[in-house]
XYZ file of C-alpha atoms in Angstrom:
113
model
C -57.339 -51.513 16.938
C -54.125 -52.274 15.178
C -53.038 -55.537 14.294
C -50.146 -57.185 16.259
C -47.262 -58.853 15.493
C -46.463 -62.135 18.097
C -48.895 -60.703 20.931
C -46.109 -58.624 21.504
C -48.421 -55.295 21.577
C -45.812 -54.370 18.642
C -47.906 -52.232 15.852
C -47.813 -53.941 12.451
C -46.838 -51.223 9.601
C -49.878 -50.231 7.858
C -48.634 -50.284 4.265
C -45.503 -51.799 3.764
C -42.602 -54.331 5.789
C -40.249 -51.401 4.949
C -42.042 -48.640 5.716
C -43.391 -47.542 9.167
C -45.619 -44.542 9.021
C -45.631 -42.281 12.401
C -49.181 -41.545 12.511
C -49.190 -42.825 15.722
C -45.786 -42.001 16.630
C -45.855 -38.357 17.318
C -45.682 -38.624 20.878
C -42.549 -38.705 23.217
C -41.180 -42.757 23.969
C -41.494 -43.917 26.908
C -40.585 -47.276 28.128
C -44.274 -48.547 28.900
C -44.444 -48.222 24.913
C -42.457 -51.277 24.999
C -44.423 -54.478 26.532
C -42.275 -57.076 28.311
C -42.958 -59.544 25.981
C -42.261 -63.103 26.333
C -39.679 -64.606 23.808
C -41.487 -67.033 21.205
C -39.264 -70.257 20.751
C -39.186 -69.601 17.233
C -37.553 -66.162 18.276
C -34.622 -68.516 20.112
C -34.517 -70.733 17.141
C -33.560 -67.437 14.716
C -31.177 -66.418 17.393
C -29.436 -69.844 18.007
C -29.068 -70.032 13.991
C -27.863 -66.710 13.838
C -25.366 -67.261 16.370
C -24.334 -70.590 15.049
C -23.456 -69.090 11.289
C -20.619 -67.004 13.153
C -19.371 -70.398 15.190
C -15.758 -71.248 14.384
C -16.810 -74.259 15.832
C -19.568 -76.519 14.835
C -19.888 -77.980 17.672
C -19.895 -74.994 19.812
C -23.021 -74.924 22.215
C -25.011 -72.029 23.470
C -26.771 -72.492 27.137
C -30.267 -71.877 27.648
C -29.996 -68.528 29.630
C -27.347 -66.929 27.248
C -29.581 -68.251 24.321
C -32.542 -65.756 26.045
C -30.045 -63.445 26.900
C -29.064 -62.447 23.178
C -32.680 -62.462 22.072
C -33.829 -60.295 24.999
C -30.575 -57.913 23.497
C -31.313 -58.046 20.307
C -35.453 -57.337 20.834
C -34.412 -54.242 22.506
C -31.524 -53.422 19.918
C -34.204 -53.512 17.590
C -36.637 -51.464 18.837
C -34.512 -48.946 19.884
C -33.030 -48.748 15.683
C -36.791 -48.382 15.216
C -37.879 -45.256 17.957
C -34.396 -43.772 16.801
C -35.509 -43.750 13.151
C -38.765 -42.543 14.122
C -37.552 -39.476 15.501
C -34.925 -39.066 12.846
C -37.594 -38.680 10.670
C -40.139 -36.988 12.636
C -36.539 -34.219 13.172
C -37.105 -34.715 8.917
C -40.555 -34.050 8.832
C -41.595 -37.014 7.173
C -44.096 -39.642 7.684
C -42.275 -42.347 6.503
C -39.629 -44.214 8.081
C -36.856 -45.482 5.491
C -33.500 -46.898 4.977
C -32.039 -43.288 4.991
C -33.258 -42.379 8.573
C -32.094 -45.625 9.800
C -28.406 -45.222 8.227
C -28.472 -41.845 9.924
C -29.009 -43.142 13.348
C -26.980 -46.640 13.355
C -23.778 -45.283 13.961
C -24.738 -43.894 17.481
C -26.776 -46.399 18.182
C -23.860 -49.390 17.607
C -21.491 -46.538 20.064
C -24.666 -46.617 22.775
C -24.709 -50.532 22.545
């Protein structure tokens, strides 16, 4: 069995953070590929951080619920980069998920979100 990341049921990559190999990845998505994870605080704390660099404001607050809501967004932004690469490169035939696949499928994926 594969080690996860978080409990999340999210594969780790087998060789490398910037590499994902689709050995396992040859079959269609499907949405039960993707566990409804709870968010881990430290998941809110990244987001809250991230949102705060961007603040005009200092002391510009973020509630609770819209502090889940952009973490729930971006969780699901990111896996969908990630299955979109995946079949970029599977449509490349090559095992190996890299920067180049990505760049390739980012500019339809910022149009679809």
């Amino acid at each position: 069995m594969a080690h996860l990341w978080c409990s999340h049921g999210i594969p780790r990559p087998l060789d490398s953070p910037s590499h994902l190999h689709l050995t396992n990845y040859h079959q269609p998505f499907s949405s039960q590929a993707i566990p409804d994870a709870p968010i881990c605080r430290h998941h809110l704390e990244l987001v809250s951080r991230l949102l705060h660099l961007h603040f005009r404001d200092c002391k510009t607050k973020v509630s609770g619920d819209a502090l889940q809501l952009m973490a729930e967004f971006l969780r699901i932004f990111v896996l969908e980069a990630a299955v979109r690469g995946v079949w970029q490169a599977q449509a490349e035939d090559l095992d190996v998920v890299e920067v180049d696949q990505l760049e390739k499928v980012l500019p339809q994926l910022l149009l679809d979100f």
